[in-house]
């Protein structure tokens, strides 16, 4: 079963058109995102010219009803953090036969390429978009972190400075910036007896998936270490949660991580040691890895398969404690698997480590699904919040343009340039991907228009940068369907005063990747295209290779929940009532 292996070399194919026109058609060619080098396997390249806003699928297997017309009593939405479409295509033949992904590919709904319609492809915007069906410019979650002029520091997008996180001093978490209802919010409004529970290793993933009216939200914090929540969800730390942490100490989960199949990994991907990989707090860049040998075992733990098992054990506890799927009121369980993202950042999705953790996570998810589906009608949806870029060093080794954008370096260069042309002053505050923040004094300066013009000229002359756009300009391209400029507009929320930064193709812009590792958060297709898979109650078997808009995912979840959804976007083919 599964697809024939796709060569790793095919993943690094680049469209010649993009290489020829990179500097001459900056942002003005609506077809360019289709043709610029995209690191796609050969199979995906066959459909690279598909219309990103198409509303109809091209089934490649005959549709058949997988589970009759019975409605699910529990819908489990699994978000595998940083899972580009290309990763599934690359590793499809190697997925465990009893895993959740293989089950969907071979007998459920599999849409190979759903494309995010915005440029800021990061974790928080991704989760908010999955569950609201809106773009960041509308739902308000347009980055992971932001600079708060009031606090005078970088803070999390879910930090409201009020909802204190239990056990972690100075931490706060709530969905207060989320402006639109999630499918879970709608479910609870229509049927208050339905339950919505959300869990992740990341606070932003759990909080934004859960929406504004969940029954419970919990996430892991390495500073505790253990699972926690905030005063937004409970008056005090729940005793059962403290007891669970005590009975499941992280110290007993840290330790050795060995590769399951080195021979296969080497055959498919090449060497385990690749230039540019990150030695995250001493985790190492080759197998075996041992979190006990790192500077921060409780933190590096999240980048190992052991953290997946830990997360799924908490998921089991939540399903049991809240009796999910045990009555006639349909429940929603939101599960975000963050470990793949931590591994993707350190090693890239083309690495031994990523392949190993993806296969192990899939197998563990298969076990969880079997357990949850024993006593209830279960539907499972699997997708991702964003894709992921190859290591810049790998791109360069292939003879292609690429590198590291160096956020702090750009801040320093712009500050020096502004001092020279506009006079000595405090001009640039910081860069927090994907935004460049001016200083508070620059925001109110009469020279602000000159400063913004200077910044745009700097970007035009810098090969690492596609563009840096003032917020008014960045919000002005709504009427350019399919273009990358429209993707930028779909990202920038109305409240933004910072400038939007688009790195050049092949350049990593994450502030944590100035020296090694890789990231995402760009408008290029390797970051924007992810799969959507589903199986179980109410799901029909459909395999589609055509590009479809990601805003249909929320409608798909709503359809499986059996609720009327306010969004005009249709549920994806394979859902009840969809051909």
Coordinates of C-alpha atoms in Angstrom, one line a residue:
X1 CA 0.0 0.0 0.0
X2 CA 0.9 3.7 -0.2
X3 CA 2.9 5.6 -2.9
X4 CA 6.2 4.7 -4.4
X5 CA 9.1 6.4 -2.7
X6 CA 9.8 9.9 -4.1
X7 CA 13.5 10.8 -4.4
X8 CA 14.8 13.4 -2.1
X9 CA 16.4 15.2 -5.0
X10 CA 13.0 15.9 -6.5
X11 CA 12.0 17.9 -3.4
X12 CA 14.6 20.5 -4.4
X13 CA 13.3 21.2 -7.9
X14 CA 13.0 24.9 -8.6
X15 CA 10.9 26.6 -11.3
X16 CA 13.1 28.3 -13.8
X17 CA 10.7 31.1 -14.3
X18 CA 11.1 32.2 -10.6
X19 CA 14.9 32.2 -10.9
X20 CA 14.8 34.4 -14.0
X21 CA 12.2 36.9 -12.7
X22 CA 13.1 37.1 -9.0
X23 CA 14.1 40.7 -8.9
X24 CA 12.2 42.0 -12.0
X25 CA 8.7 41.0 -11.0
X26 CA 8.8 41.6 -7.2
X27 CA 5.3 40.9 -5.9
X28 CA 3.5 41.9 -9.1
X29 CA 3.0 38.6 -10.8
X30 CA 0.0 36.7 -9.6
X31 CA 1.2 33.4 -11.1
X32 CA 4.7 33.6 -9.7
X33 CA 3.9 31.6 -6.5
X34 CA 3.0 28.7 -8.7
X35 CA 6.4 28.6 -10.5
X36 CA 9.1 29.8 -8.2
X37 CA 11.2 27.0 -6.8
X38 CA 9.0 25.2 -4.3
X39 CA 10.9 22.1 -3.2
X40 CA 8.0 19.8 -4.3
X41 CA 8.3 16.1 -5.1
X42 CA 7.8 15.2 -8.7
X43 CA 4.2 14.1 -8.1
X44 CA 3.2 17.5 -6.7
X45 CA 4.9 19.3 -9.6
X46 CA 2.5 17.7 -12.0
X47 CA -0.3 19.9 -10.5
X48 CA 1.7 23.0 -9.7
X49 CA -0.3 25.2 -12.0
X50 CA -3.6 24.4 -10.3
X51 CA -6.0 27.2 -9.5
X52 CA -5.5 27.9 -5.7
X53 CA -9.1 29.1 -5.3
X54 CA -10.7 26.1 -7.0
X55 CA -13.8 24.9 -5.3
X56 CA -14.1 21.4 -6.9
X57 CA -11.9 18.4 -6.4
X58 CA -10.7 15.8 -8.8
X59 CA -11.2 12.4 -7.0
X60 CA -8.7 9.8 -8.1
X61 CA -10.5 6.9 -6.3
X62 CA -14.1 6.0 -6.4
X63 CA -16.1 7.6 -3.6
X64 CA -17.7 5.2 -1.1
X65 CA -19.4 5.8 2.2
X66 CA -17.0 4.7 4.9
X67 CA -19.3 4.8 7.9
X68 CA -22.9 5.1 6.7
X69 CA -24.9 8.2 7.5
X70 CA -24.4 8.1 11.3
X71 CA -23.1 11.4 12.7
X72 CA -20.0 11.4 14.8
X73 CA -20.3 11.7 18.6
X74 CA -16.7 12.8 18.9
X75 CA -14.7 14.7 16.3
X76 CA -10.9 14.6 16.9
X77 CA -8.9 17.3 15.1
X78 CA -5.2 16.6 15.0
X79 CA -2.9 19.4 13.9
X80 CA 0.6 18.1 13.2
X81 CA 2.6 21.2 13.6
X82 CA 4.9 22.0 10.6
X83 CA 3.8 19.3 8.1
X84 CA 4.0 20.5 4.5
X85 CA 2.2 18.6 1.8
X86 CA 5.6 17.6 0.4
X87 CA 6.5 15.8 3.6
X88 CA 3.5 13.4 3.3
X89 CA 4.3 12.8 -0.3
X90 CA 7.9 12.1 0.5
X91 CA 7.2 9.7 3.4
X92 CA 3.9 8.1 2.4
X93 CA 5.4 4.7 1.5
X94 CA 7.0 4.5 4.9
X95 CA 4.1 5.4 7.1
X96 CA 3.2 2.6 9.6
X97 CA 0.3 0.5 8.3
X98 CA -1.6 1.0 11.6
X99 CA -1.0 4.7 11.8
X100 CA -3.6 7.4 11.5
X101 CA -2.1 9.0 8.4
X102 CA -2.0 5.8 6.4
X103 CA -5.5 5.0 7.4
X104 CA -6.7 8.3 6.0
X105 CA -4.7 8.0 2.8
X106 CA -5.8 4.5 2.0
X107 CA -9.4 4.5 3.1
X108 CA -10.5 8.0 4.0
X109 CA -10.4 11.6 2.8
X110 CA -7.0 12.8 1.5
X111 CA -6.6 16.2 0.0
X112 CA -2.9 16.5 -0.8
X113 CA -2.7 20.3 -1.1
X114 CA -4.8 22.8 0.8
X115 CA -3.2 26.2 0.4
X116 CA -3.3 28.9 3.1
X117 CA -4.4 32.2 1.6
X118 CA -2.1 34.4 3.6
X119 CA 1.6 35.0 3.9
X120 CA 2.3 34.8 7.7
X121 CA 2.4 31.1 8.0
X122 CA 3.1 30.6 11.6
X123 CA 1.7 28.4 14.4
X124 CA -0.8 30.9 16.0
X125 CA -2.3 32.2 12.8
X126 CA -2.5 28.6 11.5
X127 CA -4.5 27.2 14.4
X128 CA -6.8 30.3 14.5
X129 CA -7.4 29.8 10.7
X130 CA -8.0 26.1 11.0
X131 CA -10.8 26.6 13.5
X132 CA -12.3 29.9 12.4
X133 CA -12.1 29.5 8.6
X134 CA -11.0 33.2 8.5
X135 CA -7.7 34.9 7.4
X136 CA -5.4 36.5 10.1
X137 CA -6.4 40.0 8.9
X138 CA -9.9 39.1 9.9
X139 CA -9.6 36.8 13.0
X140 CA -6.8 39.0 14.5
X141 CA -4.1 36.4 15.1
X142 CA -1.4 37.4 12.6
X143 CA 1.8 36.3 14.3
X144 CA 3.1 34.1 17.2
X145 CA 4.6 37.0 19.2
X146 CA 4.5 40.7 19.1
X147 CA 6.2 43.8 20.5
X148 CA 4.1 45.5 23.2
X149 CA 4.8 49.2 23.5
X150 CA 2.8 49.2 26.7
X151 CA 4.9 46.4 28.3
X152 CA 8.1 47.4 26.5
X153 CA 8.9 43.9 25.6
X154 CA 8.2 41.0 23.3
X155 CA 5.1 39.0 24.4
X156 CA 3.1 36.0 23.1
X157 CA 0.1 36.7 20.9
X158 CA -2.1 34.9 23.6
X159 CA -0.6 37.0 26.4
X160 CA -3.3 39.3 27.8
X161 CA -1.3 40.4 30.9
X162 CA -4.3 39.2 33.0
X163 CA -5.0 35.5 32.7
X164 CA -2.1 34.1 34.8
X165 CA -0.7 30.7 33.9
X166 CA -0.6 28.5 37.0
X167 CA 2.8 27.6 38.2
X168 CA 4.7 29.9 35.9
X169 CA 5.4 33.4 37.2
X170 CA 4.9 36.2 34.7
X171 CA 3.1 34.1 32.1
X172 CA -0.4 34.8 30.8
X173 CA -2.7 33.1 28.3
X174 CA -6.1 33.6 26.8
X175 CA -7.8 33.9 23.4
X176 CA -8.6 37.6 23.9
X177 CA -7.1 38.7 20.5
X178 CA -9.1 36.1 18.6
X179 CA -11.9 38.2 17.0
X180 CA -13.9 35.4 15.3
X181 CA -15.8 32.4 16.6
X182 CA -14.3 28.9 16.2
X183 CA -16.2 25.8 15.1
X184 CA -16.0 24.8 18.8
X185 CA -17.6 28.1 19.9
X186 CA -20.4 27.6 17.4
X187 CA -20.9 24.0 18.5
X188 CA -21.2 25.1 22.2
X189 CA -23.6 27.9 21.2
X190 CA -25.9 25.6 19.4
X191 CA -25.7 22.9 22.0
X192 CA -24.3 23.9 25.4
X193 CA -24.1 20.3 26.4
X194 CA -21.5 19.6 23.8
X195 CA -18.0 19.7 25.1
X196 CA -14.9 21.3 23.6
X197 CA -11.5 20.4 25.0
X198 CA -8.1 21.5 23.6
X199 CA -4.5 20.2 24.4
X200 CA -1.0 20.9 23.0
X201 CA 2.6 21.2 24.0
X202 CA 2.3 24.9 23.0
X203 CA 0.0 27.4 24.8
X204 CA -0.9 29.4 21.6
X205 CA -1.9 26.2 19.8
X206 CA -4.1 24.9 22.6
X207 CA -5.6 28.3 23.4
X208 CA -6.5 29.3 19.8
X209 CA -7.8 25.9 18.9
X210 CA -10.1 25.9 21.9
X211 CA -11.7 29.2 21.0
X212 CA -13.5 31.5 23.4
X213 CA -15.9 29.1 25.1
X214 CA -14.2 25.7 25.7
X215 CA -14.7 23.4 28.6
X216 CA -11.0 23.1 29.2
X217 CA -7.7 24.0 27.6
X218 CA -4.3 22.7 28.8
X219 CA -0.7 22.8 27.5
X220 CA 2.8 21.9 28.5
X221 CA 5.2 24.4 30.0
X222 CA 8.9 23.3 30.5
X223 CA 9.3 25.8 33.4
X224 CA 6.8 23.9 35.5
X225 CA 7.5 21.3 34.1
X226 CA 4.2 19.7 33.2
X227 CA 0.8 20.6 31.9
X228 CA -0.9 23.7 33.1
X229 CA -3.7 26.2 32.3
X230 CA -4.6 29.8 33.1
X231 CA -7.1 31.7 35.1
X232 CA -9.0 32.1 31.9
X233 CA -10.1 28.5 32.2
X234 CA -10.1 27.8 35.9
X235 CA -10.1 29.6 39.2
X236 CA -7.1 27.7 40.5
X237 CA -4.9 24.9 39.2
X238 CA -7.2 21.9 39.0
X239 CA -6.2 19.2 41.6
X240 CA -6.6 16.5 39.0
X241 CA -4.1 18.2 36.7
X242 CA -1.5 18.7 39.6
X243 CA -2.0 15.0 40.5
X244 CA -1.5 13.9 36.9
X245 CA 1.7 15.9 36.6
X246 CA 2.9 14.4 39.9
X247 CA 2.1 10.9 38.6
X248 CA 3.7 11.6 35.2
X249 CA 7.0 13.4 35.9
X250 CA 8.8 14.7 32.8
X251 CA 12.1 13.6 34.3
X252 CA 11.0 10.0 33.7
X253 CA 10.2 10.7 30.0
X254 CA 13.5 12.5 29.1
X255 CA 16.3 10.3 27.8
X256 CA 17.6 8.5 24.7
X257 CA 16.1 9.0 21.3
X258 CA 17.4 6.5 18.7
X259 CA 16.6 6.3 15.0
X260 CA 14.2 3.5 14.2
X261 CA 15.6 2.7 10.7
X262 CA 18.9 4.4 9.9
X263 CA 19.4 2.4 6.7
X264 CA 16.1 3.5 5.2
X265 CA 16.7 7.1 6.3
X266 CA 20.1 7.2 4.7
X267 CA 18.8 5.7 1.5
X268 CA 16.0 8.2 1.2
X269 CA 17.5 11.3 2.7
X270 CA 21.3 11.0 2.6
X271 CA 23.6 11.7 5.6
X272 CA 22.3 12.2 9.1
X273 CA 24.7 15.0 9.6
X274 CA 23.7 18.0 7.5
X275 CA 25.3 21.5 7.5
X276 CA 23.0 24.1 9.1
X277 CA 21.2 21.8 11.5
X278 CA 20.8 23.2 15.0
X279 CA 22.4 21.7 18.1
X280 CA 19.4 22.9 20.3
X281 CA 20.7 23.3 23.8
X282 CA 23.1 20.4 23.2
X283 CA 20.6 18.0 21.8
X284 CA 23.1 17.2 19.0
X285 CA 22.7 17.1 15.2
X286 CA 23.0 13.3 14.7
X287 CA 21.5 10.2 16.2
X288 CA 21.4 9.1 19.0
X289 CA 20.0 12.2 20.8
X290 CA 19.7 12.3 24.6
X291 CA 17.7 15.1 26.3
X292 CA 19.3 14.2 29.7
X293 CA 22.6 15.4 28.3
X294 CA 21.3 18.8 27.2
X295 CA 21.4 22.2 29.0
X296 CA 17.6 22.2 29.4
X297 CA 16.2 18.6 29.4
X298 CA 12.6 19.7 30.1
X299 CA 12.7 22.1 27.1
X300 CA 14.5 19.9 24.6
X301 CA 12.1 17.1 25.6
X302 CA 9.5 18.6 23.3
X303 CA 11.6 17.8 20.3
X304 CA 11.6 14.0 20.9
X305 CA 9.1 11.2 20.3
X306 CA 8.8 10.8 24.0
X307 CA 7.0 14.1 24.2
X308 CA 4.4 12.8 21.7
X309 CA 3.6 9.9 24.0
X310 CA 3.4 12.3 26.9
X311 CA 1.0 14.5 25.0
X312 CA -1.2 11.6 24.0
X313 CA -1.3 10.3 27.5
X314 CA -2.8 13.7 28.6
X315 CA -5.2 13.5 25.7
X316 CA -6.4 10.1 27.0
X317 CA -6.9 11.6 30.5
X318 CA -8.9 14.5 29.0
X319 CA -11.1 12.2 26.9
X320 CA -11.9 10.1 30.0
X321 CA -12.3 12.9 32.5
X322 CA -14.7 14.8 30.2
X323 CA -16.4 11.7 28.9
X324 CA -16.0 12.8 25.4
X325 CA -18.2 11.1 22.9
X326 CA -20.2 9.3 25.5
X327 CA -23.6 10.8 25.0
X328 CA -25.8 12.1 22.2
X329 CA -24.2 15.6 22.2
X330 CA -21.3 15.7 19.8
X331 CA -18.0 16.7 21.3
X332 CA -14.8 18.3 19.8
X333 CA -11.3 17.3 20.9
X334 CA -8.5 19.6 19.6
X335 CA -5.1 17.9 19.7
X336 CA -2.0 19.8 18.4
X337 CA 1.2 17.8 18.1
X338 CA 4.0 20.3 18.5
X339 CA 6.9 18.0 18.5
X340 CA 7.1 17.8 14.7
X341 CA 7.6 21.6 14.6
X342 CA 10.4 21.6 17.1
X343 CA 12.2 18.9 15.1
X344 CA 11.5 20.7 11.8
X345 CA 13.0 23.9 13.2
X346 CA 16.2 22.2 14.3
X347 CA 16.7 19.7 11.5
X348 CA 14.2 20.6 8.7
X349 CA 11.4 18.3 7.3
X350 CA 14.0 16.7 5.0
X351 CA 15.9 15.2 8.0
X352 CA 16.3 11.8 9.6
X353 CA 14.9 13.3 12.8
X354 CA 11.8 14.6 11.1
X355 CA 11.0 11.3 9.3
X356 CA 11.6 9.4 12.5
X357 CA 9.4 11.5 14.7
X358 CA 6.6 11.7 12.1
X359 CA 6.4 7.9 11.7
X360 CA 6.5 7.4 15.4
X361 CA 3.9 10.0 16.1
X362 CA 1.7 8.6 13.4
X363 CA 1.9 5.1 14.9
X364 CA 1.1 6.5 18.4
X365 CA -1.9 8.4 17.0
X366 CA -3.2 5.3 15.4
X367 CA -3.2 3.6 18.8
X368 CA -5.0 6.7 20.3
X369 CA -7.6 6.7 17.6
X370 CA -8.3 3.0 18.1
X371 CA -8.8 3.6 21.8
X372 CA -11.1 6.6 21.4
X373 CA -13.2 4.9 18.7
X374 CA -13.9 1.8 20.8
X375 CA -17.0 3.1 22.5
X376 CA -18.2 6.0 20.3
X377 CA -18.8 7.2 16.8
X378 CA -15.5 8.9 16.0
X379 CA -14.4 11.1 13.1
X380 CA -10.8 12.1 12.8
X381 CA -9.4 15.2 10.9
X382 CA -5.7 15.6 10.4
X383 CA -4.0 18.7 9.0
X384 CA -1.2 21.2 9.7
X385 CA -0.9 24.8 10.7
X386 CA 1.9 25.5 8.2
X387 CA 4.6 23.9 6.1
X388 CA 8.4 24.3 6.5
X389 CA 11.4 25.5 4.6
X390 CA 14.6 23.4 3.9
X391 CA 17.8 24.4 5.6
X392 CA 19.4 27.4 3.8
X393 CA 22.7 25.6 3.6
X394 CA 21.0 22.8 1.7
X395 CA 19.5 25.2 -0.7
X396 CA 22.9 26.9 -1.3
X397 CA 24.6 23.5 -1.7
X398 CA 22.2 22.8 -4.6
X399 CA 23.4 26.0 -6.3
X400 CA 20.3 28.0 -5.6
X401 CA 19.8 31.4 -4.0
X402 CA 19.2 31.2 -0.2
X403 CA 20.6 32.1 3.2
X404 CA 19.6 33.6 6.5
X405 CA 18.0 36.9 6.7
X406 CA 19.4 37.8 10.1
X407 CA 16.6 39.9 11.8
X408 CA 18.9 41.6 14.3
X409 CA 21.4 42.4 11.6
X410 CA 18.7 44.1 9.5
X411 CA 17.6 46.1 12.6
X412 CA 21.2 47.3 13.1
X413 CA 21.7 48.1 9.4
X414 CA 18.5 50.1 9.2
X415 CA 19.2 52.0 12.4
X416 CA 22.6 53.0 11.1
X417 CA 21.1 54.0 7.7
X418 CA 18.4 56.1 9.3
X419 CA 20.9 57.8 11.6
X420 CA 23.0 58.7 8.5
X421 CA 20.1 59.9 6.3
X422 CA 17.6 61.3 8.8
X423 CA 19.8 62.3 11.7
X424 CA 20.9 60.6 14.9
X425 CA 17.9 59.1 16.8
X426 CA 16.1 56.0 17.9
X427 CA 14.4 54.7 14.8
X428 CA 14.0 50.9 14.8
X429 CA 12.7 48.9 17.8
X430 CA 13.0 45.3 16.8
X431 CA 12.2 42.5 14.3
X432 CA 9.7 39.8 15.4
X433 CA 8.8 37.7 12.5
X434 CA 7.1 38.7 10.3
X435 CA 7.0 42.4 11.5
X436 CA 9.6 45.1 11.7
X437 CA 8.7 47.5 14.6
X438 CA 9.6 51.1 14.6
X439 CA 10.6 52.8 17.9
X440 CA 7.8 54.6 19.8
X441 CA 9.4 57.9 19.0
X442 CA 9.7 57.1 15.3
X443 CA 6.0 56.2 15.2
X444 CA 5.1 59.8 16.1
X445 CA 8.0 61.5 14.2
X446 CA 7.4 63.9 11.4
X447 CA 10.1 61.9 9.5
X448 CA 8.1 58.7 9.7
X449 CA 7.2 58.8 5.9
X450 CA 10.8 59.3 5.1
X451 CA 11.8 56.5 7.3
X452 CA 9.3 54.1 5.7
X453 CA 10.5 55.1 2.3
X454 CA 14.1 54.5 3.4
X455 CA 13.2 51.0 4.7
X456 CA 11.5 50.1 1.4
X457 CA 14.5 51.3 -0.6
X458 CA 16.8 49.2 1.6
X459 CA 14.6 46.1 1.0
X460 CA 14.7 46.7 -2.8
X461 CA 18.5 46.7 -2.7
X462 CA 18.8 43.7 -0.4
X463 CA 18.9 40.3 -2.0
X464 CA 17.7 38.6 1.3
X465 CA 14.5 40.5 1.3
X466 CA 11.5 40.4 -1.1
X467 CA 9.9 43.5 0.4
X468 CA 9.2 45.5 3.6
X469 CA 5.8 47.2 3.6
X470 CA 4.3 49.8 5.8
X471 CA 1.0 48.6 7.3
X472 CA -1.3 50.8 5.2
X473 CA 0.3 49.6 2.0
X474 CA 0.4 46.0 3.3
X475 CA -3.4 46.1 3.8
X476 CA -4.1 47.5 0.3
X477 CA -3.9 44.5 -2.0
X478 CA -7.1 42.7 -1.3
X479 CA -8.3 42.9 -4.9
X480 CA -5.4 41.0 -6.4
X481 CA -6.7 37.3 -6.3
X482 CA -4.0 34.7 -6.2
X483 CA -1.1 37.1 -5.8
X484 CA 1.5 37.0 -3.0
X485 CA 0.6 40.7 -2.4
X486 CA -2.9 39.6 -1.6
X487 CA -1.5 37.0 0.8
X488 CA 0.3 39.8 2.6
X489 CA -3.0 41.8 2.9
X490 CA -4.8 38.7 4.2
X491 CA -2.2 38.5 7.0
X492 CA -2.0 42.1 8.4
X493 CA -4.6 42.8 11.0
X494 CA -6.3 46.3 11.2
X495 CA -4.5 47.1 14.5
X496 CA -1.0 46.6 13.2
X497 CA 1.4 49.6 13.1
X498 CA 4.5 47.5 12.3
X499 CA 5.9 47.0 8.8
X500 CA 5.4 43.6 7.2
X501 CA 8.6 41.8 6.1
X502 CA 8.7 39.2 3.3
X503 CA 12.1 37.3 3.0
X504 CA 13.3 36.4 -0.4
X505 CA 12.7 32.8 -1.5
X506 CA 15.1 30.5 0.1
X507 CA 16.0 32.8 3.0
X508 CA 15.0 32.0 6.6
X509 CA 13.7 34.9 8.5
X510 CA 12.8 33.4 12.0
X511 CA 14.6 35.3 14.7
X512 CA 15.6 32.0 16.3
X513 CA 17.3 30.9 13.1
X514 CA 19.9 33.5 12.5
X515 CA 22.8 31.0 12.8
X516 CA 21.3 27.5 12.3
X517 CA 18.1 25.6 11.9
X518 CA 15.2 26.6 9.7
X519 CA 11.7 28.0 9.9
X520 CA 8.5 29.0 8.1
X521 CA 6.2 32.0 8.1
X522 CA 6.6 33.0 4.4
X523 CA 4.3 33.3 1.5
X524 CA 6.2 30.7 -0.5
X525 CA 4.5 27.5 -1.3
X526 CA 6.7 25.2 0.9
X527 CA 5.3 27.1 3.9
X528 CA 1.7 27.5 2.6
X529 CA 0.6 24.1 1.4
X530 CA -0.4 21.4 3.8
X531 CA -2.5 18.2 3.6
X532 CA -6.0 17.6 4.9
X533 CA -6.9 14.0 5.8
X534 CA -9.9 12.5 7.6
X535 CA -11.5 9.1 8.3
X536 CA -14.2 7.6 10.5
X537 CA -17.8 8.3 11.0
X538 CA -19.4 10.4 8.2
X539 CA -16.3 10.5 6.0
X540 CA -16.3 9.3 2.4
X541 CA -13.1 8.0 0.7
X542 CA -11.8 10.7 -1.7
X543 CA -8.2 11.2 -2.9
X544 CA -7.7 14.7 -4.5
X545 CA -4.5 16.1 -5.9
X546 CA -5.9 19.5 -6.9
X547 CA -5.1 22.6 -4.9
X548 CA -7.9 23.8 -2.7
X549 CA -8.2 26.8 -0.4
X550 CA -7.4 26.2 3.3
X551 CA -10.4 28.2 4.5
X552 CA -12.6 25.2 3.7
X553 CA -11.0 23.2 6.5
X554 CA -13.1 24.9 9.3
X555 CA -16.3 24.1 7.2
X556 CA -15.1 20.5 6.9
X557 CA -14.8 20.2 10.7
X558 CA -18.2 21.9 11.2
X559 CA -19.7 19.4 8.7
X560 CA -18.4 16.4 10.6
X561 CA -19.7 18.0 13.8
X562 CA -23.1 18.3 12.2
X563 CA -23.5 22.0 12.8
X564 CA -24.7 24.8 10.5
X565 CA -21.6 26.9 9.8
X566 CA -21.7 30.7 9.1
X567 CA -18.9 30.6 6.6
X568 CA -19.7 30.6 2.9
X569 CA -16.7 28.2 2.1
X570 CA -17.9 24.7 1.4
X571 CA -16.7 21.7 3.3
X572 CA -14.2 19.7 1.4
X573 CA -15.3 16.7 -0.7
X574 CA -15.5 13.6 1.4
X575 CA -17.8 15.2 4.1
X576 CA -21.5 14.6 4.5
X577 CA -23.3 16.1 1.5
X578 CA -20.1 16.9 -0.4
X579 CA -19.4 15.1 -3.7

